[in-house]
């Protein structure tokens, strides 16, 4: 069952009349419950590809089918609907709302889904407990550590039951010990049946995934299972 189906995806930026081709034909399938790390040198097109995967941007050419929706040719409104329903985002900078409590931050995606306040709070609380932050539900982001903020962001990403979790350098702002804790949470999320794609520069972080896709100059350079995945651990 494909969550992501990319066929010859091309993306160019246009600076005046000049075309800067960034993705030059990326073909990739990611199945339900895969755990993929996307790597590659700076400038190889990772952010551009993540923006397309996340339905934040559309490709210049090629086809993208996300959980059965052909999103490559969708207009902005339709794209936003698919994005809100199908994708949970986790960012390097956490991107939490500073004035909202942990619970309120987690509940934000449920407002757009039109769910009652009572049900939102209940679902958000469940998600906070899942990431080990149940007791801190009243805390605001500035009263939480970086690792705790990222847990809130992960709970928010999960709260809508999206078909895909997209994480862009989720440990980029965290120390080594906290990074390991966050990666353990991603491991649990994956073990619970979720599909996870994360971008990272760090081999240690990519080691946690089961599959590593490497980009270079806008093309897939390699696509391999990690050894522990092959060993069935
Ligand atoms: P990575 O995430 O692997 O560092 P990016 O996708 O951010 O790669 O960038 C790939 C190339 O595309 C870079 O040369 C970058 O400068 C260029 N680029 C990215 N976004 C834009 C944009 N919005 N407009 C013009 N050029 C861009
Ligand atoms: P990352 O650190 O994740 O690789 P970048 O620093 O390459 O991200 O880019 C951050 C954002 O800035 C990208 O999502 C892209 O949209 C934008 N960007 C990158 N390069 C350019 C550029 N040359 N011109 C305009 N926008 C750019």
Coordinates of N, CA and C and ligand atoms in Angstrom, one line a residue:
X1 N 0.8 -1.2 0.0 CA 0.0 0.0 0.0 C 0.9 1.3 0.0
X2 N 0.8 2.0 -1.1 CA 1.7 3.2 -1.2 C 1.1 4.4 -0.5
X3 N 1.9 5.0 0.3 CA 1.6 6.3 0.9 C 2.1 7.4 0.0
X4 N 3.3 7.2 -0.5 CA 4.0 8.1 -1.4 C 4.3 7.4 -2.7
X5 N 3.8 8.0 -3.8 CA 4.2 7.5 -5.1 C 4.7 8.7 -6.0
X6 N 6.0 8.8 -6.2 CA 6.6 9.9 -7.0 C 7.1 9.3 -8.3
X7 N 6.7 10.0 -9.4 CA 7.1 9.5 -10.7 C 7.8 10.6 -11.4
X8 N 9.1 10.5 -11.6 CA 9.9 11.5 -12.5 C 9.6 12.9 -12.0
X9 N 9.7 13.2 -10.7 CA 9.4 14.5 -10.2 C 10.5 15.5 -10.6
X10 N 10.1 16.6 -11.2 CA 11.1 17.7 -11.5 C 10.6 18.9 -10.8
X11 N 11.6 19.7 -10.4 CA 11.2 21.0 -9.8 C 12.3 22.0 -10.2
X12 N 11.9 23.1 -10.8 CA 12.8 24.2 -11.1 C 12.4 25.4 -10.4
X13 N 13.3 26.3 -10.0 CA 13.0 27.6 -9.6 C 13.3 28.5 -10.8
X14 N 12.5 29.6 -10.9 CA 12.8 30.5 -12.0 C 13.2 31.9 -11.4
X15 N 14.4 32.3 -11.7 CA 14.9 33.6 -11.2 C 15.0 34.5 -12.5
X16 N 14.0 35.3 -12.6 CA 13.8 36.1 -13.9 C 13.5 35.0 -14.9
X17 N 14.3 35.1 -16.0 CA 14.2 34.1 -17.1 C 15.0 32.9 -16.9
X18 N 15.8 32.9 -15.9 CA 16.8 31.8 -15.7 C 16.1 30.6 -14.9
X19 N 16.2 29.4 -15.5 CA 15.7 28.3 -14.8 C 16.8 27.6 -14.0
X20 N 16.5 27.4 -12.7 CA 17.4 26.6 -11.9 C 16.7 25.2 -11.6
X21 N 17.2 24.2 -12.3 CA 16.6 22.9 -12.1 C 17.1 22.3 -10.8
X22 N 16.3 21.9 -9.8 CA 16.7 21.5 -8.5 C 16.4 20.0 -8.4
X23 N 15.2 19.5 -8.7 CA 14.9 18.1 -8.8 C 14.8 17.7 -10.3
X24 N 15.5 16.6 -10.6 CA 15.7 16.4 -12.1 C 15.1 15.0 -12.5
X25 N 14.1 14.6 -11.8 CA 13.5 13.3 -12.1 C 13.6 12.3 -11.0
X26 N 12.9 12.6 -9.9 CA 12.9 11.7 -8.7 C 11.7 10.8 -8.7
X27 N 12.1 9.5 -8.7 CA 11.0 8.4 -8.7 C 11.2 7.6 -7.4
X28 N 10.2 7.5 -6.7 CA 10.3 6.9 -5.3 C 8.9 6.4 -4.9
X29 N 8.9 5.2 -4.3 CA 7.6 4.8 -3.6 C 7.9 4.5 -2.2
X30 N 7.1 5.0 -1.3 CA 7.2 4.7 0.1 C 5.8 4.1 0.6
X31 N 6.0 2.9 1.2 CA 4.8 2.1 1.5 C 4.3 2.5 2.9
X32 N 3.1 2.1 3.2 CA 2.6 2.3 4.6 C 3.5 1.6 5.6
X33 N 3.7 2.3 6.7 CA 4.5 1.9 7.8 C 6.0 1.7 7.5
X34 N 6.5 2.4 6.4 CA 7.9 2.5 6.2 C 8.5 3.6 7.1
X35 N 9.8 3.5 7.4 CA 10.5 4.5 8.2 C 11.8 4.9 7.4
X36 N 11.7 6.1 6.7 CA 12.7 6.5 5.8 C 13.4 7.7 6.2
X37 N 14.8 7.7 6.1 CA 15.6 8.9 6.3 C 16.0 9.4 4.9
X38 N 15.8 10.7 4.7 CA 16.2 11.4 3.4 C 17.5 12.2 3.7
X39 N 18.6 11.8 3.0 CA 19.9 12.5 3.3 C 20.4 13.1 2.0
X40 N 21.5 13.8 2.1 CA 22.1 14.4 1.0 C 22.8 15.7 1.3
X41 N 23.8 16.0 0.6 CA 24.6 17.3 0.9 C 23.7 18.5 0.8
X42 N 24.1 19.6 1.4 CA 23.4 20.9 1.3 C 23.3 21.2 -0.2
X43 N 22.1 21.7 -0.6 CA 21.9 22.0 -2.0 C 21.4 20.9 -2.9
X44 N 21.3 19.7 -2.3 CA 21.0 18.5 -3.2 C 19.5 18.5 -3.5
X45 N 18.7 19.3 -2.8 CA 17.3 19.3 -3.1 C 16.4 18.7 -2.0
X46 N 16.9 18.4 -0.8 CA 16.1 17.8 0.2 C 14.9 18.6 0.6
X47 N 15.2 19.9 0.9 CA 14.1 20.8 1.4 C 13.0 20.9 0.3
X48 N 13.5 21.0 -1.0 CA 12.6 21.2 -2.1 C 11.7 19.9 -2.2
X49 N 12.3 18.7 -2.0 CA 11.6 17.5 -2.1 C 10.6 17.4 -0.9
X50 N 11.1 17.8 0.3 CA 10.2 17.8 1.5 C 9.0 18.7 1.3
X51 N 9.2 19.9 0.7 CA 8.1 20.8 0.4 C 7.1 20.2 -0.5
X52 N 7.6 19.4 -1.5 CA 6.6 18.8 -2.4 C 5.9 17.6 -1.7
X53 N 6.7 16.8 -1.0 CA 6.1 15.7 -0.2 C 5.0 16.2 0.7
X54 N 5.3 17.3 1.3 CA 4.4 17.9 2.3 C 3.2 18.7 1.7
X55 N 3.1 18.7 0.4 CA 2.1 19.5 -0.3 C 2.1 21.0 0.0
X56 N 3.3 21.5 0.3 CA 3.6 22.9 0.5 C 3.9 23.6 -0.8
X57 N 4.3 22.8 -1.8 CA 4.7 23.2 -3.1 C 4.4 22.2 -4.1
X58 N 4.2 22.5 -5.4 CA 3.9 21.5 -6.4 C 5.1 21.4 -7.4
X59 N 5.2 20.2 -7.9 CA 6.4 20.0 -8.8 C 6.2 20.7 -10.2
X60 N 7.3 21.0 -10.9 CA 7.2 21.5 -12.2 C 6.8 20.5 -13.2
X61 N 7.2 19.2 -12.9 CA 6.8 18.1 -13.8 C 6.8 16.8 -13.0
X62 N 6.1 15.8 -13.6 CA 6.1 14.5 -12.9 C 4.8 14.3 -12.1
X63 N 4.7 13.2 -11.5 CA 3.4 12.9 -10.8 C 3.7 12.5 -9.4
X64 N 2.8 13.0 -8.5 CA 2.9 12.7 -7.0 C 1.5 12.3 -6.6
X65 N 1.4 11.0 -6.1 CA 0.2 10.5 -5.6 C 0.4 10.3 -4.1
X66 N -0.3 10.9 -3.2 CA -0.2 10.8 -1.8 C -1.5 10.1 -1.3
X67 N -1.3 9.0 -0.7 CA -2.4 8.2 -0.2 C -3.6 8.2 -1.1
X68 N -3.3 7.9 -2.4 CA -4.4 7.8 -3.4 C -4.9 9.1 -4.0
X69 N -4.4 10.3 -3.5 CA -4.8 11.5 -4.1 C -3.7 12.0 -5.1
X70 N -4.0 12.3 -6.3 CA -3.0 12.8 -7.2 C -2.9 14.3 -6.9
X71 N -1.8 14.7 -6.2 CA -1.7 16.0 -5.7 C -0.8 16.9 -6.6
X72 N -0.2 16.3 -7.7 CA 0.8 17.0 -8.5 C 0.1 18.2 -9.3
X73 N -1.2 18.1 -9.6 CA -1.8 19.1 -10.4 C -2.9 19.8 -9.6
X74 N -2.9 19.6 -8.3 CA -4.0 20.3 -7.5 C -3.8 21.8 -7.3
X75 N -4.9 22.5 -7.2 CA -4.9 23.9 -6.8 C -4.6 24.0 -5.3
X76 N -4.3 25.2 -4.9 CA -3.9 25.5 -3.5 C -4.9 25.0 -2.5
X77 N -6.2 25.3 -2.7 CA -7.2 25.0 -1.7 C -7.3 23.5 -1.5
X78 N -7.3 22.7 -2.6 CA -7.5 21.3 -2.6 C -6.2 20.7 -1.9
X79 N -5.1 21.3 -2.3 CA -3.8 20.8 -1.8 C -3.7 21.0 -0.2
X80 N -4.2 22.2 0.2 CA -4.3 22.4 1.7 C -5.1 21.4 2.4
X81 N -6.3 21.1 1.8 CA -7.2 20.1 2.4 C -6.5 18.7 2.6
X82 N -5.8 18.3 1.5 CA -5.1 17.0 1.6 C -4.0 17.1 2.6
X83 N -3.3 18.2 2.6 CA -2.2 18.4 3.6 C -2.7 18.3 5.0
X84 N -3.8 19.0 5.3 CA -4.3 19.0 6.7 C -4.8 17.6 7.1
X85 N -5.3 16.8 6.2 CA -5.8 15.5 6.5 C -4.7 14.5 6.6
X86 N -3.8 14.5 5.6 CA -2.9 13.4 5.4 C -1.5 13.5 6.1
X87 N -1.1 14.8 6.5 CA 0.3 14.9 6.9 C 0.4 15.6 8.2
X88 N 1.3 15.0 9.0 CA 1.7 15.6 10.3 C 3.2 16.1 10.2
X89 N 3.4 17.4 10.4 CA 4.7 18.0 10.3 C 5.5 18.1 11.6
X90 N 6.8 17.8 11.6 CA 7.6 18.1 12.7 C 8.8 18.9 12.2
X91 N 9.1 20.0 12.8 CA 10.2 20.9 12.2 C 11.4 21.0 13.2
X92 N 12.5 21.5 12.7 CA 13.6 21.7 13.5 C 13.4 22.7 14.6
X93 N 12.6 23.8 14.3 CA 12.4 24.9 15.2 C 11.1 24.7 16.0
X94 N 10.5 23.5 16.0 CA 9.3 23.1 16.7 C 8.1 23.8 16.2
X95 N 8.2 25.1 15.9 CA 7.0 25.9 15.4 C 5.8 25.8 16.2
X96 N 5.9 25.9 17.5 CA 4.8 26.0 18.4 C 4.3 27.4 18.6
X97 N 3.0 27.5 19.0 CA 2.4 28.8 19.2 C 2.8 29.3 20.6
X98 N 3.5 30.4 20.8 CA 4.1 30.7 22.1 C 3.1 31.0 23.2
X99 N 1.9 31.5 22.8 CA 0.9 31.9 23.8 C 0.0 30.8 24.2
X100 N 0.1 29.6 23.5 CA -0.8 28.5 23.8 C -0.1 27.5 24.7
X101 N -0.8 26.8 25.5 CA -0.3 25.8 26.4 C 0.1 24.6 25.5
X102 N 0.8 23.6 26.1 CA 1.1 22.4 25.4 C -0.1 21.7 24.8
X103 N -1.2 21.6 25.7 CA -2.4 21.0 25.3 C -3.1 21.7 24.1
X104 N -3.1 23.0 24.2 CA -3.7 23.8 23.2 C -3.0 23.7 21.9
X105 N -1.6 23.7 21.9 CA -0.8 23.5 20.7 C -1.1 22.2 20.0
X106 N -1.2 21.1 20.8 CA -1.5 19.8 20.2 C -2.9 19.8 19.6
X107 N -3.8 20.6 20.2 CA -5.2 20.5 19.7 C -5.4 21.3 18.4
X108 N -4.5 22.2 18.0 CA -4.7 23.1 16.9 C -5.2 22.4 15.6
X109 N -4.5 21.3 15.2 CA -5.0 20.7 13.9 C -6.5 20.2 14.0
X110 N -6.9 19.9 15.2 CA -8.3 19.4 15.4 C -9.3 20.6 15.3
X111 N -8.9 21.8 15.5 CA -9.8 22.9 15.3 C -10.2 23.0 13.8
X112 N -9.2 22.9 12.9 CA -9.4 22.9 11.5 C -10.3 21.7 11.0
X113 N -10.2 20.6 11.8 CA -10.9 19.4 11.4 C -12.4 19.5 12.0
X114 N -12.7 20.6 12.7 CA -14.1 20.9 13.1 C -14.6 20.0 14.2
X115 N -13.6 19.6 15.1 CA -14.0 18.8 16.3 C -14.3 19.6 17.5
X116 N -15.2 19.2 18.3 CA -15.7 19.9 19.5 C -14.5 20.1 20.5
X117 N -14.6 21.2 21.3 CA -13.5 21.5 22.2 C -13.3 20.3 23.2
X118 N -14.3 19.8 23.7 CA -14.2 18.7 24.6 C -13.4 17.5 24.0
X119 N -13.8 17.1 22.8 CA -13.2 16.0 22.1 C -11.7 16.4 21.8
X120 N -11.5 17.6 21.4 CA -10.2 18.1 21.1 C -9.2 17.9 22.3
X121 N -9.7 18.4 23.4 CA -8.9 18.4 24.6 C -8.6 16.9 25.0
X122 N -9.6 16.1 24.9 CA -9.4 14.7 25.3 C -8.4 14.0 24.4
X123 N -8.5 14.2 23.0 CA -7.6 13.6 22.1 C -6.2 14.2 22.3
X124 N -6.1 15.5 22.5 CA -4.8 16.1 22.6 C -4.1 15.6 23.9
X125 N -4.9 15.4 25.0 CA -4.3 14.9 26.2 C -3.8 13.5 26.0
X126 N -4.5 12.7 25.3 CA -4.1 11.3 25.0 C -2.7 11.3 24.2
X127 N -2.6 12.3 23.3 CA -1.4 12.4 22.5 C -0.2 12.8 23.4
X128 N -0.5 13.8 24.2 CA 0.6 14.3 25.1 C 1.1 13.2 26.0
X129 N 0.2 12.3 26.5 CA 0.5 11.2 27.4 C 1.4 10.2 26.6
X130 N 1.1 10.0 25.3 CA 1.8 9.1 24.4 C 3.3 9.5 24.3
X131 N 3.6 10.8 24.3 CA 4.9 11.3 24.2 C 5.5 11.6 25.6
X132 N 4.9 11.2 26.6 CA 5.4 11.4 28.0 C 5.3 12.8 28.6
X133 N 4.4 13.6 28.1 CA 4.3 15.0 28.6 C 2.9 15.3 29.3
X134 N 2.2 14.2 29.7 CA 0.9 14.4 30.3 C 0.8 15.4 31.4
X135 N 1.8 15.4 32.3 CA 1.8 16.3 33.4 C 2.1 17.7 33.1
X136 N 2.6 18.0 31.9 CA 3.0 19.3 31.6 C 2.0 20.0 30.6
X137 N 0.8 19.5 30.6 CA -0.2 20.0 29.6 C -0.5 21.5 29.6
X138 N -0.3 22.1 30.9 CA -0.6 23.5 31.0 C 0.6 24.4 30.7
X139 N 1.7 23.8 30.5 CA 2.9 24.6 30.3 C 2.9 25.3 28.9
X140 N 3.5 26.5 28.8 CA 3.7 27.1 27.6 C 5.1 26.8 27.0
X141 N 5.3 26.9 25.7 CA 6.6 26.5 25.1 C 7.8 27.1 25.9
X142 N 7.7 28.4 26.3 CA 8.9 28.9 27.0 C 9.1 28.4 28.4
X143 N 8.2 27.5 28.9 CA 8.4 26.9 30.2 C 8.8 25.4 30.0
X144 N 9.1 25.1 28.7 CA 9.5 23.7 28.4 C 10.9 23.7 27.8
X145 N 11.6 22.5 28.0 CA 12.9 22.4 27.4 C 12.7 22.1 25.9
X146 N 13.8 22.2 25.1 CA 13.8 21.9 23.7 C 13.2 20.6 23.4
X147 N 13.7 19.6 24.1 CA 13.2 18.2 23.9 C 11.7 18.1 24.2
X148 N 11.2 18.8 25.3 CA 9.8 18.7 25.6 C 9.0 19.5 24.5
X149 N 9.5 20.6 24.0 CA 8.8 21.3 22.9 C 8.7 20.3 21.7
X150 N 9.7 19.6 21.4 CA 9.7 18.7 20.3 C 8.7 17.6 20.5
X151 N 8.5 17.2 21.7 CA 7.5 16.2 22.1 C 6.1 16.7 21.8
X152 N 5.9 18.0 22.2 CA 4.6 18.6 22.0 C 4.3 18.7 20.5
X153 N 5.4 19.0 19.7 CA 5.2 19.1 18.2 C 4.9 17.8 17.6
X154 N 5.5 16.7 18.2 CA 5.3 15.4 17.7 C 3.8 15.0 18.0
X155 N 3.4 15.3 19.2 CA 2.0 15.0 19.6 C 1.0 15.7 18.7
X156 N 1.4 17.0 18.3 CA 0.5 17.8 17.4 C 0.5 17.1 16.0
X157 N 1.7 16.6 15.6 CA 1.7 16.0 14.3 C 0.9 14.7 14.2
X158 N 0.7 14.1 15.3 CA 0.0 12.8 15.3 C -1.5 12.9 15.6
X159 N -1.9 14.1 16.1 CA -3.3 14.2 16.6 C -4.4 13.9 15.6
X160 N -4.1 14.2 14.4 CA -5.1 14.1 13.3 C -5.1 12.7 12.6
X161 N -4.3 11.8 13.2 CA -4.1 10.4 12.5 C -3.7 10.6 11.1
X162 N -2.7 11.3 10.8 CA -2.3 11.5 9.4 C -1.7 10.2 8.8
X163 N -1.7 10.1 7.5 CA -1.2 8.9 6.9 C 0.4 9.0 6.8
X164 N 0.9 10.2 7.0 CA 2.3 10.4 6.8 C 2.9 11.4 7.9
X165 N 4.0 11.1 8.5 CA 4.7 12.0 9.4 C 5.9 12.5 8.7
X166 N 6.0 13.8 8.5 CA 7.2 14.4 7.8 C 8.0 15.2 8.8
X167 N 9.2 14.8 9.0 CA 10.0 15.5 10.0 C 11.3 16.1 9.3
X168 N 11.5 17.4 9.4 CA 12.6 18.1 8.8 C 13.7 18.4 9.8
X169 N 14.7 17.7 9.9 CA 15.8 17.9 10.9 C 15.2 18.0 12.3
X170 N 14.5 17.0 12.7 CA 13.7 17.2 14.0 C 14.7 17.2 15.2
X171 N 15.9 16.8 15.1 CA 16.9 16.9 16.2 C 17.9 18.0 16.0
X172 N 17.7 18.8 15.0 CA 18.8 19.8 14.6 C 19.0 20.8 15.7
X173 N 18.1 21.0 16.6 CA 18.3 22.0 17.7 C 18.5 21.4 19.0
X174 N 18.7 20.1 19.1 CA 18.8 19.4 20.4 C 20.1 18.8 20.6
X175 N 20.5 18.7 21.9 CA 21.8 18.0 22.3 C 21.7 16.5 22.0
X176 N 22.8 15.8 22.1 CA 22.9 14.4 21.7 C 21.9 13.6 22.5
X177 N 21.9 13.7 23.8 CA 21.1 12.9 24.7 C 19.6 13.1 24.4
X178 N 19.2 14.3 24.2 CA 17.8 14.6 23.9 C 17.4 14.1 22.5
X179 N 18.4 14.2 21.6 CA 18.1 13.7 20.2 C 17.8 12.2 20.2
X180 N 18.6 11.5 21.1 CA 18.3 10.1 21.2 C 16.9 9.8 21.7
X181 N 16.5 10.6 22.7 CA 15.2 10.4 23.3 C 14.1 10.7 22.2
X182 N 14.3 11.7 21.4 CA 13.3 12.1 20.4 C 13.3 11.0 19.3
X183 N 14.5 10.4 19.0 CA 14.5 9.3 18.0 C 13.8 8.1 18.5
X184 N 13.9 7.9 19.9 CA 13.2 6.7 20.4 C 11.7 6.9 20.3
X185 N 11.2 8.2 20.4 CA 9.8 8.4 20.2 C 9.4 8.2 18.8
X186 N 10.2 8.6 17.8 CA 9.9 8.3 16.4 C 9.9 6.8 16.2
X187 N 10.8 6.1 16.9 CA 10.8 4.6 16.7 C 9.5 4.0 17.2
X188 N 9.0 4.5 18.3 CA 7.7 4.0 18.9 C 6.5 4.4 18.0
X189 N 6.6 5.6 17.4 CA 5.5 6.0 16.5 C 5.5 5.1 15.3
X190 N 6.7 4.8 14.8 CA 6.7 3.9 13.6 C 6.2 2.5 14.0
X191 N 6.7 2.0 15.2 CA 6.2 0.7 15.7 C 4.7 0.6 15.8
X192 N 4.1 1.8 16.1 CA 2.7 1.9 16.3 C 1.9 1.9 14.9
X193 N 2.6 1.8 13.8 CA 2.0 1.6 12.5 C 2.1 2.9 11.6
X194 N 2.7 3.9 12.1 CA 2.8 5.1 11.3 C 3.9 5.1 10.2
X195 N 3.7 5.9 9.2 CA 4.7 6.0 8.1 C 5.5 7.3 8.4
X196 N 6.8 7.2 8.5 CA 7.7 8.3 8.9 C 8.7 8.6 7.8
X197 N 8.8 9.8 7.4 CA 9.9 10.3 6.5 C 10.6 11.4 7.2
X198 N 11.9 11.3 7.4 CA 12.6 12.4 8.1 C 13.9 12.8 7.3
X199 N 14.1 14.1 7.3 CA 15.3 14.6 6.6 C 16.4 14.9 7.7
X200 N 17.6 14.4 7.5 CA 18.7 14.7 8.4 C 20.0 14.7 7.7
X201 N 20.9 15.5 8.3 CA 22.3 15.5 7.8 C 23.1 14.5 8.6
X202 N 22.6 14.0 9.7 CA 23.4 13.2 10.6 C 23.2 11.7 10.4
X203 N 24.4 11.0 10.2 CA 24.3 9.5 10.0 C 23.8 8.8 11.2
X204 N 24.1 9.3 12.4 CA 23.6 8.7 13.7 C 22.1 8.8 13.7
X205 N 21.5 9.8 13.2 CA 20.1 10.0 13.3 C 19.5 9.1 12.2
X206 N 20.1 9.0 11.0 CA 19.5 8.2 9.9 C 19.6 6.7 10.3
X207 N 20.5 6.4 11.1 CA 20.7 5.0 11.6 C 19.4 4.5 12.2
X208 N 18.6 5.4 12.8 CA 17.3 4.9 13.5 C 16.3 4.5 12.4
X209 N 16.4 5.0 11.2 CA 15.4 4.7 10.2 C 15.6 3.3 9.7
X210 N 14.7 2.7 8.9 CA 14.9 1.4 8.3 C 15.4 1.5 6.9
X211 N 15.2 2.7 6.3 CA 15.6 2.8 4.9 C 16.2 4.2 4.7
X212 N 17.3 4.3 4.0 CA 18.0 5.6 3.8 C 18.0 5.9 2.3
X213 N 17.4 7.0 1.9 CA 17.4 7.5 0.5 C 18.3 8.7 0.5
X214 N 19.3 8.6 -0.5 CA 20.3 9.8 -0.6 C 20.1 10.5 -1.9
X215 N 20.0 11.8 -1.8 CA 19.8 12.7 -2.9 C 21.2 13.3 -3.2
X216 N 21.5 13.5 -4.5 CA 22.6 14.3 -4.9 C 22.3 15.0 -6.2
X217 N 22.5 16.3 -6.3 CA 22.2 17.1 -7.4 C 20.9 16.8 -8.0
X218 N 19.9 16.7 -7.1 CA 18.5 16.6 -7.6 C 18.1 15.2 -8.1
X219 N 18.9 14.2 -7.9 CA 18.6 12.8 -8.3 C 18.8 11.9 -7.1
X220 N 18.1 10.8 -7.1 CA 18.4 9.8 -6.0 C 19.7 9.1 -6.4
X221 N 20.6 9.2 -5.4 CA 21.9 8.6 -5.6 C 21.9 7.1 -5.1
X222 N 21.2 6.9 -4.0 CA 21.1 5.5 -3.5 C 19.9 5.4 -2.6
X223 N 19.5 4.2 -2.4 CA 18.2 3.9 -1.7 C 18.4 2.5 -1.1
X224 N 18.7 2.5 0.2 CA 19.2 1.2 0.8 C 18.5 1.0 2.2
X225 N 18.3 -0.3 2.5 CA 17.8 -0.6 3.8 C 19.0 -0.6 4.8
X226 N 18.7 -0.1 6.0 CA 19.7 -0.1 7.0 C 20.0 -1.6 7.5
X227 N 21.2 -1.8 8.0 CA 21.6 -3.2 8.4 C 20.6 -3.8 9.4
X228 N 20.2 -3.0 10.4 CA 19.3 -3.5 11.4 C 18.0 -3.9 10.9
X229 N 17.6 -3.2 9.8 CA 16.3 -3.5 9.1 C 16.5 -4.9 8.4
X230 N 17.6 -5.1 7.8 CA 17.9 -6.3 7.1 C 18.0 -7.5 8.1
X231 N 18.5 -7.2 9.3 CA 18.6 -8.2 10.3 C 17.2 -8.5 10.9
X232 N 16.3 -7.7 10.6 CA 14.9 -7.9 11.1 C 14.8 -7.5 12.6
X233 N 15.7 -6.7 13.1 CA 15.7 -6.2 14.5 C 14.6 -5.2 14.6
Ligands
LIG1 P1 18.9 21.1 0.5 O1 17.7 21.1 1.4 O2 19.3 19.7 0.1 O3 20.0 21.9 1.1 P2 17.3 22.8 -1.2 O4 16.2 22.0 -1.7 O5 17.1 23.7 0.0 O6 18.5 21.7 -0.9 O7 18.0 23.6 -2.3 C1 18.4 23.1 -3.6 C2 18.8 24.3 -4.5 O8 17.7 25.0 -4.8 C3 19.8 25.2 -3.8 O9 20.7 25.6 -4.8 C4 18.9 26.4 -3.4 O10 19.6 27.6 -3.3 C5 17.8 26.4 -4.4 N1 16.5 26.9 -4.0 C6 15.8 26.3 -3.0 N2 14.6 27.0 -2.8 C7 14.6 28.0 -3.7 C8 13.7 29.0 -4.0 N3 12.6 29.2 -3.4 N4 14.1 29.9 -5.0 C9 15.2 29.7 -5.7 N5 16.1 28.8 -5.4 C10 15.9 27.9 -4.4
LIG2 P1 17.8 23.6 4.7 O1 18.7 24.2 5.8 O2 16.6 22.8 5.3 O3 18.5 22.9 3.6 P2 17.8 25.9 3.1 O4 18.5 26.9 4.0 O5 18.4 25.3 1.9 O6 17.1 24.8 4.0 O7 16.4 26.7 2.6 C1 15.5 27.1 3.5 C2 14.3 27.7 2.6 O8 14.7 28.9 2.0 C3 13.9 26.7 1.6 O9 12.7 26.0 1.9 C4 13.7 27.5 0.3 O10 12.3 27.7 0.0 C5 14.3 28.8 0.6 N1 15.5 29.1 -0.2 C6 16.7 28.3 -0.2 N2 17.5 28.8 -1.2 C7 16.9 29.9 -1.8 C8 17.3 30.7 -2.8 N3 18.4 30.7 -3.5 N4 16.4 31.7 -3.2 C9 15.2 31.8 -2.5 N5 14.8 31.0 -1.6 C10 15.6 30.0 -1.2

